[in-house]
């Protein structure tokens, strides 16, 4: 029978645990890192279990995995259980760190937005140390709307733990029979004008905005989230036009912008001719290759670093790029958890790498860009961050 056990207790695979941890390190704040980790392990652990559990029921699990950036704005994710000839059943999962089960809190977005609302809401606890995920109860949308207590301070609906349905076997029956009314009516929000969307997105991206989802009235915040294009811009902010941009193509002509490129130096200028073992380079540059290094200072309490960029034109007109980070001091390791992250011009994380104990250097995988491509490289240790923006 579907979902036979009353409580679902699942082991988080090692690969999932490590991948989610690495992904979470792109967030600048500790609280956001935990939120991204909890949601990612919840998604990667629950979906395979549901797919296996539903194998004989005729239902399939459909999931549009959200970008990690979404979890910096609103926690939680949704799954659609579909069966031929029937409307899909929508599950919303809200993972939290293992604490207590006295109440179940759901962000208002998952309850009062038509595109986000679910039929059933799963309460899941994650124990990162033991790598265990446990789904301990569920509630319906109608239950949250009629019995839940709304808190305007943090915009959440909450149910007492005793009001939750603990038996997942009963949920399995409901999913198969499909006769239980699950939802309350939701009033649609009026759409926002494009210029108002742009103004709100710009406001919410300001560094001084601490909890963006609580900074503007819910009617406007919800309308932003209901418009997919607007929400995508919110989650993937473009590289800010005021950020100084290093134009890489000019390096081939030894052209430097005094305001932007002053910190970049040739390796010969910094270290003299020949192979430079300090940067881990055991050979000279090719005739077409350009190599530059720049000092990165993340604060008086952090070691100074070298950010190294290796640029080479390719036959198809693209540029091959390598980025490497290492400490200035020879025979010194990078601080543990030092991050090097590559961002696309829309703000989306392309790749990230984190230093482990005794790593002498970290580097991004070689990537290629056509001319005119903007991207950014971020160096971070804890909450100290330096971003370098580039244009090929």
XYZ file of C-alpha atoms in Angstrom:
392
model
C 0.000 0.000 0.000
C 1.138 3.542 -0.754
C 2.889 5.217 2.203
C 2.281 2.350 4.621
C 4.422 3.601 7.495
C 3.003 6.208 9.881
C 6.299 8.131 9.986
C 8.715 8.272 7.059
C 12.347 8.041 8.233
C 14.909 8.228 5.438
C 18.694 8.125 5.336
C 20.244 11.067 3.492
C 22.859 9.635 1.078
C 26.415 10.854 1.533
C 26.518 12.251 -2.008
C 23.325 14.238 -1.389
C 24.620 15.539 1.938
C 27.925 16.743 0.442
C 26.346 18.196 -2.708
C 23.789 20.158 -0.675
C 26.489 21.418 1.662
C 28.634 22.610 -1.248
C 25.621 24.291 -2.845
C 24.715 26.063 0.384
C 28.146 27.685 0.659
C 27.291 30.110 -2.150
C 24.980 31.994 0.237
C 26.654 34.895 2.093
C 24.826 34.385 5.413
C 24.886 31.386 7.739
C 21.092 31.293 8.107
C 20.595 31.179 4.358
C 23.200 28.436 3.984
C 21.273 26.244 6.396
C 18.001 26.995 4.594
C 19.474 26.031 1.217
C 21.016 22.868 2.674
C 17.766 21.716 4.331
C 15.705 22.234 1.188
C 18.210 20.601 -1.143
C 18.604 17.452 0.969
C 14.825 17.351 1.397
C 14.256 17.521 -2.338
C 16.952 14.994 -3.275
C 15.909 12.535 -0.566
C 12.121 12.702 -0.829
C 11.723 12.560 -4.610
C 13.474 9.173 -5.132
C 11.613 7.702 -2.163
C 8.248 8.864 -3.513
C 9.063 7.603 -6.996
C 9.877 4.169 -5.615
C 6.864 4.142 -3.285
C 4.451 5.181 -6.035
C 5.836 2.719 -8.588
C 2.778 0.407 -8.483
C 0.132 3.083 -7.932
C 0.025 4.538 -11.430
C 1.111 7.934 -10.099
C 4.239 9.776 -11.170
C 6.220 12.444 -9.346
C 6.757 15.675 -11.233
C 9.200 18.178 -9.814
C 10.582 21.409 -11.191
C 13.631 21.742 -8.975
C 13.940 25.357 -7.840
C 17.232 27.176 -8.092
C 19.027 27.428 -4.747
C 18.607 31.206 -4.975
C 14.832 30.747 -4.479
C 15.427 29.326 -1.018
C 17.162 32.530 -0.014
C 13.752 34.202 -0.435
C 11.201 31.543 0.562
C 11.855 28.121 2.112
C 10.093 24.992 0.852
C 9.459 23.138 -2.400
C 6.516 21.494 -4.139
C 5.937 18.189 -5.916
C 3.080 17.201 -8.219
C 1.702 13.648 -8.081
C 0.070 12.947 -11.421
C -2.118 10.117 -12.697
C -3.659 9.732 -16.155
C -7.179 11.128 -16.291
C -6.973 12.913 -12.933
C -5.815 16.387 -11.890
C -2.401 16.357 -10.199
C -2.149 16.395 -6.423
C 0.299 18.982 -5.161
C 2.531 18.276 -2.146
C 4.404 21.114 -0.435
C 7.340 20.112 1.760
C 8.776 22.396 4.450
C 12.056 20.950 5.779
C 13.386 22.285 9.072
C 16.304 21.432 11.304
C 15.591 18.845 14.015
C 14.129 20.735 16.971
C 10.677 19.963 18.344
C 7.272 19.165 16.919
C 5.141 21.483 18.990
C 4.030 23.397 15.883
C 4.171 23.401 12.103
C 4.812 26.774 10.436
C 4.168 27.460 6.745
C 5.195 30.677 4.947
C 2.185 32.613 3.702
C 3.415 32.345 0.108
C 2.656 28.602 0.084
C -0.883 29.181 1.335
C -2.203 32.420 -0.199
C -0.704 32.386 -3.710
C -2.703 30.412 -6.326
C 0.427 29.287 -8.237
C 2.152 28.129 -5.043
C -0.610 26.597 -2.930
C -0.681 22.850 -2.380
C -3.208 20.182 -1.487
C -1.096 18.612 1.269
C 1.766 20.049 3.326
C 4.468 17.734 4.668
C 6.350 18.550 7.884
C 9.902 17.237 7.576
C 12.788 17.364 10.041
C 16.421 17.062 8.959
C 19.235 15.968 11.248
C 22.428 17.008 9.389
C 24.741 15.253 11.852
C 23.009 11.867 11.598
C 21.996 12.495 7.956
C 18.379 11.576 8.639
C 15.189 13.071 7.188
C 11.900 12.315 8.895
C 8.431 13.299 7.696
C 6.415 13.401 10.918
C 3.030 14.695 9.797
C 0.920 16.464 7.217
C -1.916 18.961 6.899
C -4.218 20.148 4.126
C -4.479 23.621 2.644
C -8.032 23.933 3.964
C -6.832 22.973 7.427
C -4.136 25.666 7.421
C -6.628 28.312 6.265
C -9.427 27.425 8.679
C -7.569 26.133 11.755
C -4.134 27.669 11.378
C -3.060 30.764 13.309
C -1.761 33.559 11.092
C 1.205 35.563 12.387
C 1.540 38.909 10.606
C 5.045 39.485 12.053
C 6.685 36.718 10.038
C 3.796 36.040 7.618
C 3.255 32.400 8.463
C 0.366 30.072 9.164
C 0.919 27.640 12.019
C -0.768 24.549 13.416
C -0.155 22.969 16.794
C 1.728 19.718 16.512
C -1.292 17.907 17.943
C -3.417 19.204 15.047
C -1.209 17.574 12.437
C -2.138 14.241 10.865
C 0.676 11.850 11.883
C -0.340 8.806 9.827
C 1.190 8.884 6.350
C -0.683 5.677 5.590
C -3.920 7.676 5.754
C -2.401 10.210 3.355
C -1.637 7.360 0.977
C -5.300 6.305 0.996
C -6.407 9.900 0.340
C -4.011 10.172 -2.584
C -5.382 6.977 -4.129
C -9.066 7.710 -3.531
C -8.853 11.441 -4.166
C -12.245 12.355 -2.670
C -11.160 14.547 0.261
C -11.600 18.313 -0.260
C -8.161 19.739 0.377
C -8.191 23.403 -0.587
C -9.844 26.602 0.509
C -10.587 29.333 -2.003
C -7.763 31.795 -2.730
C -8.406 35.292 -4.039
C -6.055 36.135 -6.950
C -3.734 39.095 -6.550
C -3.851 41.953 -9.077
C -0.807 41.888 -11.404
C 1.922 44.498 -11.086
C 2.812 46.939 -13.839
C 6.263 46.253 -15.379
C 7.729 49.501 -14.080
C 6.503 48.711 -10.542
C 8.040 45.224 -10.783
C 11.379 46.715 -11.775
C 11.276 49.237 -8.916
C 10.440 46.559 -6.331
C 13.132 44.185 -7.574
C 15.723 46.943 -7.406
C 14.586 47.840 -3.870
C 14.693 44.238 -2.651
C 18.213 43.723 -4.022
C 19.667 46.512 -1.893
C 22.250 45.225 0.641
C 20.465 46.890 3.570
C 17.301 44.844 2.924
C 17.618 42.198 5.640
C 14.473 40.053 5.172
C 13.195 40.920 1.679
C 9.917 38.953 1.889
C 8.796 41.141 4.802
C 9.888 44.510 3.399
C 6.907 45.278 1.161
C 3.138 44.623 1.497
C 2.217 41.000 0.847
C -0.084 41.989 -2.036
C 2.914 43.359 -3.963
C 5.360 40.687 -2.780
C 2.914 37.934 -3.718
C 2.233 39.489 -7.101
C 6.002 39.476 -7.799
C 6.198 35.778 -6.989
C 3.128 34.999 -9.103
C 4.838 36.401 -12.199
C 7.506 33.846 -13.231
C 9.672 36.330 -15.120
C 9.688 38.789 -12.220
C 10.528 36.063 -9.711
C 13.353 34.833 -11.947
C 14.834 38.343 -11.957
C 14.481 38.441 -8.189
C 16.344 35.150 -7.753
C 18.996 35.880 -10.384
C 19.951 39.542 -10.171
C 22.072 40.730 -13.090
C 25.581 41.983 -12.480
C 25.082 45.515 -11.189
C 25.923 48.093 -13.875
C 27.881 50.158 -11.332
C 30.259 47.245 -10.667
C 33.638 47.929 -12.370
C 34.081 45.478 -15.249
C 37.436 44.153 -16.444
C 37.406 43.833 -20.250
C 39.400 40.696 -20.905
C 39.722 41.092 -24.681
C 41.809 44.233 -24.115
C 44.438 42.197 -22.288
C 45.636 40.774 -25.608
C 46.562 44.328 -26.668
C 48.042 45.198 -23.265
C 45.314 47.786 -22.824
C 44.426 48.510 -19.197
C 41.726 50.717 -17.742
C 43.481 52.604 -14.940
C 40.356 52.604 -12.773
C 39.462 48.947 -13.256
C 42.583 47.051 -14.249
C 45.092 48.753 -11.961
C 45.226 45.733 -9.682
C 45.940 43.194 -12.444
C 49.581 42.441 -13.172
C 51.435 40.175 -15.564
C 53.214 37.286 -13.887
C 56.527 38.519 -15.260
C 55.919 41.885 -13.629
C 55.112 40.277 -10.304
C 57.507 37.343 -10.145
C 60.011 37.675 -12.948
C 60.389 35.523 -16.096
C 60.138 31.758 -16.248
C 57.808 29.208 -14.631
C 56.205 30.443 -11.434
C 55.840 27.683 -8.912
C 54.201 29.997 -6.371
C 51.124 30.107 -8.596
C 51.386 26.423 -9.400
C 52.350 27.158 -13.023
C 55.057 24.859 -14.258
C 55.263 26.152 -17.793
C 55.423 29.404 -19.691
C 52.353 30.834 -21.372
C 51.701 29.925 -25.010
C 52.111 32.602 -27.661
C 48.367 33.351 -27.701
C 47.727 32.998 -23.970
C 47.455 35.854 -21.482
C 47.923 35.374 -17.728
C 47.189 37.930 -15.041
C 47.088 37.901 -11.220
C 45.475 40.281 -8.758
C 45.837 40.655 -4.996
C 42.604 39.958 -3.096
C 42.243 41.309 0.429
C 39.244 40.115 2.429
C 40.051 41.997 5.621
C 42.827 42.500 8.142
C 42.134 39.153 9.827
C 42.369 37.132 6.584
C 45.388 36.013 4.582
C 46.000 37.998 1.361
C 45.274 35.916 -1.735
C 46.153 35.809 -5.411
C 43.314 35.581 -7.938
C 44.814 34.214 -11.137
C 43.110 34.371 -14.569
C 44.404 32.501 -17.601
C 42.863 33.568 -20.928
C 43.310 31.935 -24.334
C 41.493 32.553 -27.647
C 40.083 29.541 -29.476
C 39.597 28.890 -33.181
C 35.801 29.260 -32.984
C 36.113 32.813 -31.659
C 35.441 31.867 -28.055
C 37.742 32.420 -25.120
C 38.956 29.608 -22.880
C 39.254 30.793 -19.276
C 40.794 29.317 -16.140
C 40.469 30.918 -12.698
C 42.633 29.915 -9.748
C 42.852 31.147 -6.140
C 45.767 30.655 -3.775
C 47.450 32.363 -0.799
C 50.245 34.868 -1.391
C 52.488 33.242 1.185
C 54.399 30.246 -0.163
C 53.850 26.901 1.597
C 50.587 28.185 3.131
C 47.151 26.582 2.867
C 43.958 28.408 2.065
C 41.618 28.941 5.017
C 39.141 26.054 5.210
C 35.809 26.841 3.487
C 37.281 29.547 1.262
C 34.896 29.724 -1.710
C 35.500 30.539 -5.353
C 32.261 30.976 -7.326
C 31.506 31.727 -10.974
C 28.311 33.674 -11.738
C 26.626 34.122 -15.115
C 25.546 37.603 -16.163
C 22.021 36.942 -14.811
C 23.405 36.201 -11.346
C 22.983 32.421 -11.545
C 25.707 30.258 -10.013
C 27.543 28.385 -12.789
C 30.041 26.564 -10.588
C 31.591 26.867 -7.153
C 34.493 25.227 -5.379
C 35.342 25.231 -1.667
C 38.731 24.804 -0.034
C 39.152 21.879 2.303
C 41.724 21.464 5.021
C 45.324 21.908 3.756
C 44.286 22.866 0.210
C 47.115 24.955 -1.240
C 44.874 26.287 -4.019
C 41.408 25.930 -5.550
C 40.346 26.530 -9.120
C 37.241 26.574 -11.257
C 36.835 24.115 -14.101
C 37.952 25.616 -17.396
C 35.040 27.352 -19.125
C 34.448 28.979 -22.494
C 32.705 32.253 -23.385
C 31.934 33.953 -26.703
C 32.970 37.591 -27.103
C 30.759 40.063 -25.257
C 29.886 37.695 -22.394
C 29.642 39.155 -18.890
C 30.384 37.040 -15.828
C 31.576 37.511 -12.261
C 33.960 35.657 -9.962
C 33.391 35.805 -6.217
C 35.983 35.092 -3.528
C 34.572 34.556 -0.045
C 35.708 33.507 3.404
C 32.837 33.363 5.914
C 30.986 36.701 5.508
C 33.898 38.503 3.813
C 33.294 38.692 0.054
C 35.084 40.240 -2.930
C 33.545 40.145 -6.412
C 35.375 40.714 -9.695
C 33.257 41.344 -12.808
C 34.478 40.593 -16.329
C 33.476 41.049 -19.971
C 35.070 38.950 -22.710
